[in-house]
Each structure stands twice: as C-alpha cells, then as structure tokens.
PDB file of C-alpha atoms and ligand atoms in Angstrom:
ATOM      1  CA  MET A  41     -13.571 110.434 -11.761  1.00 53.00           C
ATOM      2  CA  PHE A  42     -17.242 111.121 -11.115  1.00 56.00           C
ATOM      3  CA  CYS A  43     -18.712 113.741 -13.466  1.00 66.00           C
ATOM      4  CA  GLU A  44     -15.373 114.465 -15.152  1.00 76.00           C
ATOM      5  CA  SER A  45     -16.395 112.914 -18.452  1.00 89.00           C
ATOM      6  CA  PRO A  46     -17.633 115.517 -20.969  1.00 91.00           C
ATOM      7  CA  MET A  47     -20.651 113.238 -21.500  1.00 93.00           C
ATOM      8  CA  TYR A  48     -22.073 114.567 -18.229  1.00 94.00           C
ATOM      9  CA  GLU A  49     -22.387 118.026 -19.814  1.00 94.00           C
ATOM     10  CA  ASP A  50     -25.116 116.587 -22.056  1.00 96.00           C
ATOM     11  CA  LEU A  51     -27.264 115.562 -19.089  1.00 97.00           C
ATOM     12  CA  GLU A  52     -30.054 117.655 -17.645  1.00 97.00           C
ATOM     13  CA  ARG A  53     -29.512 115.794 -14.380  1.00 97.00           C
ATOM     14  CA  ILE A  54     -28.474 112.461 -12.953  1.00 98.00           C
ATOM     15  CA  LEU A  55     -31.566 110.378 -12.227  1.00 98.00           C
ATOM     16  CA  LEU A  56     -29.932 107.308 -10.673  1.00 98.00           C
ATOM     17  CA  SER A  57     -26.376 107.211  -9.361  1.00 98.00           C
ATOM     18  CA  LYS A  58     -24.137 104.215  -9.925  1.00 98.00           C
ATOM     19  CA  GLU A  59     -24.332 103.463  -6.187  1.00 98.00           C
ATOM     20  CA  GLU A  60     -28.154 103.387  -6.255  1.00 98.00           C
ATOM     21  CA  ILE A  61     -28.080 101.191  -9.352  1.00 98.00           C
ATOM     22  CA  GLN A  62     -25.548  98.745  -7.887  1.00 98.00           C
ATOM     23  CA  ALA A  63     -27.530  98.384  -4.666  1.00 98.00           C
ATOM     24  CA  ARG A  64     -30.778  97.701  -6.526  1.00 98.00           C
ATOM     25  CA  VAL A  65     -29.140  95.233  -8.935  1.00 98.00           C
ATOM     26  CA  ARG A  66     -27.811  93.295  -5.935  1.00 98.00           C
ATOM     27  CA  GLU A  67     -31.331  93.151  -4.476  1.00 98.00           C
ATOM     28  CA  LEU A  68     -32.758  91.903  -7.775  1.00 98.00           C
ATOM     29  CA  GLY A  69     -30.033  89.244  -7.908  1.00 98.00           C
ATOM     30  CA  GLU A  70     -30.898  88.047  -4.405  1.00 98.00           C
ATOM     31  CA  GLN A  71     -34.600  87.878  -5.247  1.00 98.00           C
ATOM     32  CA  ILE A  72     -33.972  85.947  -8.471  1.00 98.00           C
ATOM     33  CA  THR A  73     -31.579  83.590  -6.666  1.00 98.00           C
ATOM     34  CA  ALA A  74     -34.295  82.778  -4.140  1.00 98.00           C
ATOM     35  CA  ASP A  75     -37.065  82.390  -6.733  1.00 98.00           C
ATOM     36  CA  TYR A  76     -35.153  80.141  -9.140  1.00 98.00           C
ATOM     37  CA  ARG A  77     -33.226  78.035  -6.636  1.00 97.00           C
ATOM     38  CA  ASP A  78     -34.871  74.783  -7.783  1.00 96.00           C
ATOM     39  CA  ASP A  79     -34.693  75.426 -11.516  1.00 96.00           C
ATOM     40  CA  PRO A  80     -31.928  77.852 -12.619  1.00 97.00           C
ATOM     41  CA  PRO A  81     -32.956  80.055 -15.550  1.00 98.00           C
ATOM     42  CA  VAL A  82     -31.579  80.915 -18.963  1.00 98.00           C
ATOM     43  CA  LEU A  83     -31.005  84.654 -18.880  1.00 98.00           C
ATOM     44  CA  VAL A  84     -31.696  86.240 -22.267  1.00 98.00           C
ATOM     45  CA  GLY A  85     -30.113  89.674 -22.644  1.00 98.00           C
ATOM     46  CA  ILE A  86     -31.616  92.035 -25.181  1.00 97.00           C
ATOM     47  CA  LEU A  87     -28.823  93.720 -27.140  1.00 97.00           C
ATOM     48  CA  LYS A  88     -27.478  96.262 -26.886  1.00 96.00           C
ATOM     49  CA  GLY A  89     -29.115  98.367 -24.190  1.00 97.00           C
ATOM     50  CA  ALA A  90     -29.264  95.651 -21.534  1.00 98.00           C
ATOM     51  CA  ILE A  91     -25.595  94.606 -21.664  1.00 98.00           C
ATOM     52  CA  VAL A  92     -24.337  96.596 -18.682  1.00 98.00           C
ATOM     53  CA  PHE A  93     -27.300  95.655 -16.491  1.00 98.00           C
ATOM     54  CA  PHE A  94     -27.004  92.059 -17.704  1.00 98.00           C
ATOM     55  CA  SER A  95     -23.329  91.741 -16.802  1.00 98.00           C
ATOM     56  CA  ASP A  96     -23.893  93.109 -13.300  1.00 98.00           C
ATOM     57  CA  LEU A  97     -27.093  91.133 -12.732  1.00 98.00           C
ATOM     58  CA  ILE A  98     -25.697  87.697 -13.655  1.00 98.00           C
ATOM     59  CA  ARG A  99     -22.877  88.207 -11.143  1.00 98.00           C
ATOM     60  CA  SER A 100     -25.460  88.925  -8.442  1.00 98.00           C
ATOM     61  CA  ILE A 101     -27.310  85.651  -9.036  1.00 98.00           C
ATOM     62  CA  GLU A 102     -25.807  82.753  -7.119  1.00 98.00           C
ATOM     63  CA  LEU A 103     -27.091  79.914  -9.310  1.00 98.00           C
ATOM     64  CA  PRO A 104     -25.662  77.815 -12.166  1.00 98.00           C
ATOM     65  CA  LEU A 105     -27.557  79.799 -14.808  1.00 98.00           C
ATOM     66  CA  THR A 106     -26.873  79.949 -18.542  1.00 98.00           C
ATOM     67  CA  ILE A 107     -26.954  82.986 -20.816  1.00 98.00           C
ATOM     68  CA  ASP A 108     -28.020  83.844 -24.333  1.00 98.00           C
ATOM     69  CA  PHE A 109     -28.704  87.011 -26.321  1.00 98.00           C
ATOM     70  CA  MET A 110     -31.186  88.418 -28.790  1.00 97.00           C
ATOM     71  CA  ALA A 111     -31.104  91.621 -30.787  1.00 96.00           C
ATOM     72  CA  VAL A 112     -34.415  93.066 -31.885  1.00 92.00           C
ATOM     73  CA  SER A 113     -35.656  96.143 -33.585  1.00 85.00           C
ATOM     74  CA  SER A 114     -39.066  97.328 -32.470  1.00 65.00           C
ATOM     75  CA  TYR A 115     -39.365 100.077 -35.014  1.00 58.00           C
ATOM     76  CA  GLY A 116     -39.945  99.670 -38.747  1.00 50.00           C
ATOM     77  CA  SER A 117     -39.176 102.641 -40.927  1.00 46.00           C
ATOM     78  CA  SER A 118     -40.879 105.144 -38.624  1.00 43.00           C
ATOM     79  CA  THR A 119     -39.856 106.197 -35.142  1.00 42.00           C
ATOM     80  CA  LYS A 120     -43.153 105.014 -33.630  1.00 51.00           C
ATOM     81  CA  SER A 121     -43.308 101.638 -31.984  1.00 58.00           C
ATOM     82  CA  SER A 122     -45.229  99.411 -34.397  1.00 63.00           C
ATOM     83  CA  GLY A 123     -45.463  96.427 -32.093  1.00 66.00           C
ATOM     84  CA  VAL A 124     -43.742  94.341 -34.727  1.00 74.00           C
ATOM     85  CA  VAL A 125     -40.420  93.074 -33.518  1.00 80.00           C
ATOM     86  CA  LYS A 126     -37.817  92.230 -36.099  1.00 88.00           C
ATOM     87  CA  ILE A 127     -35.344  89.673 -34.789  1.00 93.00           C
ATOM     88  CA  ILE A 128     -31.895  90.783 -35.845  1.00 94.00           C
ATOM     89  CA  LYS A 129     -30.032  88.188 -33.797  1.00 97.00           C
ATOM     90  CA  ASP A 130     -31.771  85.083 -32.511  1.00 97.00           C
ATOM     91  CA  LEU A 131     -30.926  82.830 -29.584  1.00 98.00           C
ATOM     92  CA  ASP A 132     -28.023  80.413 -30.019  1.00 98.00           C
ATOM     93  CA  HIS A 133     -29.655  77.685 -27.921  1.00 97.00           C
ATOM     94  CA  ASP A 134     -32.941  75.803 -27.772  1.00 97.00           C
ATOM     95  CA  ILE A 135     -35.183  76.949 -24.898  1.00 97.00           C
ATOM     96  CA  THR A 136     -37.658  74.058 -24.960  1.00 96.00           C
ATOM     97  CA  GLY A 137     -38.658  73.212 -21.391  1.00 96.00           C
ATOM     98  CA  LYS A 138     -36.431  75.950 -19.932  1.00 96.00           C
ATOM     99  CA  ASN A 139     -37.167  78.675 -17.457  1.00 97.00           C
ATOM    100  CA  VAL A 140     -36.416  81.827 -19.467  1.00 97.00           C
ATOM    101  CA  LEU A 141     -35.761  85.200 -17.872  1.00 98.00           C
ATOM    102  CA  ILE A 142     -35.615  88.071 -20.377  1.00 98.00           C
ATOM    103  CA  VAL A 143     -33.285  90.871 -19.251  1.00 98.00           C
ATOM    104  CA  GLU A 144     -34.256  94.286 -20.630  1.00 98.00           C
ATOM    105  CA  ASP A 145     -32.942  97.781 -20.011  1.00 98.00           C
ATOM    106  CA  ILE A 146     -36.207  99.719 -20.105  1.00 97.00           C
ATOM    107  CA  VAL A 147     -39.901  99.151 -20.768  1.00 96.00           C
ATOM    108  CA  ASP A 148     -41.648 102.055 -22.427  1.00 94.00           C
ATOM    109  CA  SER A 149     -44.810 101.299 -24.447  1.00 93.00           C
ATOM    110  CA  GLY A 150     -44.275  97.605 -23.725  1.00 94.00           C
ATOM    111  CA  MET A 151     -44.694  96.691 -27.415  1.00 92.00           C
ATOM    112  CA  THR A 152     -41.231  95.178 -27.836  1.00 92.00           C
ATOM    113  CA  LEU A 153     -41.438  92.859 -24.849  1.00 94.00           C
ATOM    114  CA  SER A 154     -45.072  91.852 -25.410  1.00 93.00           C
ATOM    115  CA  HIS A 155     -44.151  90.620 -28.834  1.00 91.00           C
ATOM    116  CA  LEU A 156     -40.900  89.008 -27.730  1.00 93.00           C
ATOM    117  CA  LYS A 157     -42.594  87.196 -24.887  1.00 92.00           C
ATOM    118  CA  GLN A 158     -45.112  85.720 -27.340  1.00 89.00           C
ATOM    119  CA  VAL A 159     -42.342  84.658 -29.720  1.00 91.00           C
ATOM    120  CA  LEU A 160     -40.423  82.874 -26.966  1.00 92.00           C
ATOM    121  CA  ALA A 161     -43.564  81.270 -25.547  1.00 87.00           C
ATOM    122  CA  THR A 162     -44.235  79.602 -28.918  1.00 93.00           C
ATOM    123  CA  ARG A 163     -40.872  77.877 -28.579  1.00 95.00           C
ATOM    124  CA  LYS A 164     -42.227  75.771 -25.722  1.00 93.00           C
ATOM    125  CA  ALA A 165     -40.250  77.391 -22.940  1.00 95.00           C
ATOM    126  CA  LYS A 166     -41.413  76.173 -19.523  1.00 95.00           C
ATOM    127  CA  LYS A 167     -41.941  79.764 -18.407  1.00 95.00           C
ATOM    128  CA  VAL A 168     -40.975  83.189 -19.789  1.00 96.00           C
ATOM    129  CA  SER A 169     -40.456  85.969 -17.253  1.00 97.00           C
ATOM    130  CA  ILE A 170     -39.099  89.497 -17.501  1.00 98.00           C
ATOM    131  CA  VAL A 171     -36.641  91.529 -15.474  1.00 98.00           C
ATOM    132  CA  THR A 172     -36.237  95.163 -16.471  1.00 98.00           C
ATOM    133  CA  LEU A 173     -33.955  97.691 -14.870  1.00 98.00           C
ATOM    134  CA  LEU A 174     -36.234 100.632 -15.680  1.00 98.00           C
ATOM    135  CA  ASP A 175     -39.941 101.043 -16.299  1.00 97.00           C
ATOM    136  CA  LYS A 176     -41.860 104.091 -17.496  1.00 96.00           C
ATOM    137  CA  PRO A 177     -45.420 103.069 -16.507  1.00 94.00           C
ATOM    138  CA  GLU A 178     -46.982 106.316 -17.807  1.00 93.00           C
ATOM    139  CA  ARG A 179     -45.987 105.355 -21.340  1.00 90.00           C
ATOM    140  CA  ARG A 180     -47.468 101.847 -21.384  1.00 93.00           C
ATOM    141  CA  ARG A 181     -49.658 100.989 -24.384  1.00 91.00           C
ATOM    142  CA  THR A 182     -49.999  97.269 -23.710  1.00 92.00           C
ATOM    143  CA  ASN A 183     -51.024  95.194 -20.698  1.00 93.00           C
ATOM    144  CA  LEU A 184     -47.474  93.879 -20.321  1.00 94.00           C
ATOM    145  CA  THR A 185     -46.381  93.285 -16.757  1.00 94.00           C
ATOM    146  CA  THR A 186     -42.834  92.613 -15.614  1.00 97.00           C
ATOM    147  CA  ASP A 187     -41.814  90.091 -12.982  1.00 98.00           C
ATOM    148  CA  TYR A 188     -38.900  92.103 -11.603  1.00 98.00           C
ATOM    149  CA  CYS A 189     -38.284  95.834 -11.974  1.00 98.00           C
ATOM    150  CA  GLY A 190     -35.353  97.894 -10.733  1.00 98.00           C
ATOM    151  CA  PHE A 191     -36.860 101.369 -10.804  1.00 98.00           C
ATOM    152  CA  GLN A 192     -40.014 103.051 -12.035  1.00 98.00           C
ATOM    153  CA  ILE A 193     -39.034 106.336 -13.628  1.00 98.00           C
ATOM    154  CA  PRO A 194     -40.880 109.371 -15.008  1.00 96.00           C
ATOM    155  CA  ASP A 195     -41.524 109.917 -18.711  1.00 95.00           C
ATOM    156  CA  ALA A 196     -38.149 111.317 -19.765  1.00 95.00           C
ATOM    157  CA  PHE A 197     -35.463 110.148 -22.166  1.00 95.00           C
ATOM    158  CA  VAL A 198     -32.634 108.597 -20.199  1.00 97.00           C
ATOM    159  CA  VAL A 199     -29.123 107.467 -21.116  1.00 97.00           C
ATOM    160  CA  GLY A 200     -26.233 105.702 -19.413  1.00 98.00           C
ATOM    161  CA  TYR A 201     -25.592 102.260 -17.906  1.00 98.00           C
ATOM    162  CA  GLY A 202     -26.088 100.680 -21.349  1.00 98.00           C
ATOM    163  CA  LEU A 203     -28.802 103.020 -22.621  1.00 97.00           C
ATOM    164  CA  ASP A 204     -27.874 105.142 -25.618  1.00 96.00           C
ATOM    165  CA  TYR A 205     -28.795 108.127 -27.680  1.00 96.00           C
ATOM    166  CA  ALA A 206     -27.477 107.679 -31.253  1.00 95.00           C
ATOM    167  CA  GLU A 207     -25.211 104.886 -29.891  1.00 95.00           C
ATOM    168  CA  LYS A 208     -23.536 107.207 -27.385  1.00 96.00           C
ATOM    169  CA  TYR A 209     -23.584 107.398 -23.559  1.00 97.00           C
ATOM    170  CA  ARG A 210     -23.802 103.615 -23.023  1.00 98.00           C
ATOM    171  CA  ASN A 211     -20.582 103.712 -20.988  1.00 97.00           C
ATOM    172  CA  LEU A 212     -21.810 106.285 -18.450  1.00 97.00           C
ATOM    173  CA  PRO A 213     -21.835 104.547 -15.052  1.00 97.00           C
ATOM    174  CA  ASP A 214     -24.878 106.573 -13.893  1.00 98.00           C
ATOM    175  CA  ILE A 215     -28.295 107.009 -15.525  1.00 98.00           C
ATOM    176  CA  GLY A 216     -29.222 110.559 -16.468  1.00 98.00           C
ATOM    177  CA  ILE A 217     -31.923 112.512 -18.266  1.00 97.00           C
ATOM    178  CA  LEU A 218     -30.543 113.648 -21.602  1.00 97.00           C
ATOM    179  CA  SER A 219     -30.637 117.389 -22.055  1.00 96.00           C
ATOM    180  CA  PRO A 220     -33.071 118.354 -24.877  1.00 92.00           C
ATOM    181  CA  LYS A 221     -30.332 120.578 -26.322  1.00 92.00           C
ATOM    182  CA  VAL A 222     -28.612 117.367 -27.509  1.00 94.00           C
ATOM    183  CA  TYR A 223     -31.488 116.130 -29.669  1.00 87.00           C
ATOM    184  CA  ASP A 224     -32.882 119.551 -30.609  1.00 81.00           C
ATOM    185  CA  LEU A 225     -29.678 120.396 -32.476  1.00 68.00           C
TER     186      LEU A 225
HETATM  187  P1  5GP B 431     -41.088  99.791 -26.029  1.00 60.05           P
HETATM  188  O1  5GP B 431     -41.350  98.766 -27.082  1.00 60.05           O
HETATM  189  O2  5GP B 431     -41.336  99.336 -24.623  1.00 60.05           O
HETATM  190  O3  5GP B 431     -41.818 101.090 -26.346  1.00 60.05           O
HETATM  191  O4  5GP B 431     -39.563 100.190 -26.220  1.00 60.05           O
HETATM  192  C1  5GP B 431     -38.533  99.743 -25.420  1.00 60.05           C
HETATM  193  C2  5GP B 431     -37.237 100.168 -26.062  1.00 60.05           C
HETATM  194  O5  5GP B 431     -37.242 101.565 -26.389  1.00 60.05           O
HETATM  195  C3  5GP B 431     -36.080 100.002 -25.074  1.00 60.05           C
HETATM  196  O6  5GP B 431     -35.502  98.724 -25.154  1.00 60.05           O
HETATM  197  C4  5GP B 431     -35.133 101.085 -25.526  1.00 60.05           C
HETATM  198  O7  5GP B 431     -34.317 100.610 -26.569  1.00 60.05           O
HETATM  199  C5  5GP B 431     -36.026 102.185 -26.070  1.00 60.05           C
HETATM  200  N1  5GP B 431     -36.265 103.242 -25.066  1.00 60.05           N
HETATM  201  C6  5GP B 431     -37.431 103.556 -24.473  1.00 60.05           C
HETATM  202  N2  5GP B 431     -37.289 104.569 -23.606  1.00 60.05           N
HETATM  203  C7  5GP B 431     -35.969 104.914 -23.660  1.00 60.05           C
HETATM  204  C8  5GP B 431     -35.188 105.917 -22.956  1.00 60.05           C
HETATM  205  O8  5GP B 431     -35.636 106.711 -22.115  1.00 60.05           O
HETATM  206  N3  5GP B 431     -33.861 105.942 -23.270  1.00 60.05           N
HETATM  207  C9  5GP B 431     -33.287 105.110 -24.179  1.00 60.05           C
HETATM  208  N4  5GP B 431     -31.972 105.254 -24.384  1.00 60.05           N
HETATM  209  N5  5GP B 431     -33.991 104.161 -24.845  1.00 60.05           N
HETATM  210  C10 5GP B 431     -35.321 104.070 -24.581  1.00 60.05           C
END
C-alpha cells in the first residue's frame, strides 16, 4: 500500500504522486494522438530511466505506432556531463523517413538529448521530436527545447517512476526527492 515500502523512508518528500503522474501522462497521450494522427510515430525509449513512463505513455496513444529503444551513457569517466553520448544499445530498426519521437525520463543539462537528436537526424528521419516526463529548466546548459513535457521541476535529485539512484527506486510508483542522507553516507 501507499508509503508502506521502506524505500519511502529514503525520500525527503513526494514531489509528484502516482495519480498526478497518471493524469498528466494521459494528457500527453491525447496530445500526441492528435498531433500524429496522419503519420504515426516511432517511439524511441531511452533505457533505462524512461521505461515506466514509456510503457504508460504508449498505452495512452491511440495510434498504430511502433517502438524501439536506445541505451546511452552521457558521462565518460567523470560525473560531469561531457556532451558526448556513448551509444550502448542502438535502435533495432531503420528510421529513414520516419517520424521519430524520443521518450526521455528527465532533461537536466540537455547535453544527452542534444547529442542524441543530432545523431538521429543524421539518419534521415523525417522529423525527430522529444517528449520528456520531467524537465529541470534551471539546469539547462544547451539550447535544447522539448516538444512535449510532463512537468517542470525544481533543481533537486528525484527518484521513482523509472528514475534511479544507484539502480534503486525505479519501481516506486511516485516521484520523490531523494533525501541527501542517502547519498551523503
Ligand atoms: P542531461 O544530459 O540532460 O544533463 O542528463 C539527463 C540524464 O541525467 C537523465 O536521463 C537522467 O539519467 C540523469 N538525471 C538528471 N537529473 C536526474 C535526477 O534528478 N534524478 C535521476 N534519477 N536522474 C537524473
């Protein structure tokens, strides 16, 4: 039941409840359905953080879309975003002439998606757009803009609904701010 999981003890507070998230994902699905009615998109989920959002979003889009996945690492050896994206898992299908919609969990500096968008554009996609569940605009270091955004959030480290800290908390149904005591240990 709600808040019974010990994972909740590691949260400073819940930022977005599962009800708020579900309602917003439905709205995004309706908007995407309307916008892509004449040319259904290929939805490209970015592993692993976007998986929960991705699985809810595709079921909110009432179009014969197709799906694919990529896994990228935006950080080299340091913890600072370098802007260089290493592709760990590439798409399975050709996107030439397709309407591509990248599905991301969160945009922070924007470095990862700026680079990824360029990479996919070189593959002669018809159009490459972005839907992100969360956006931290204060942290932006590029001029990346998103086409669809679930929520703008403050500059805090969040987990849950697919987002992790050290691979944990992805299965939390809500999104919460991780308590600093967890990473200050
Ligand atoms: P960017 O290249 O935009 O700086 O980085 C985006 C990536 O950083 C996201 O896909 C995500 O993996 C990670 N990230 C940024 N902010 C957060 C956060 O608050 N929580 C978690 N769990 N990951 C984050």
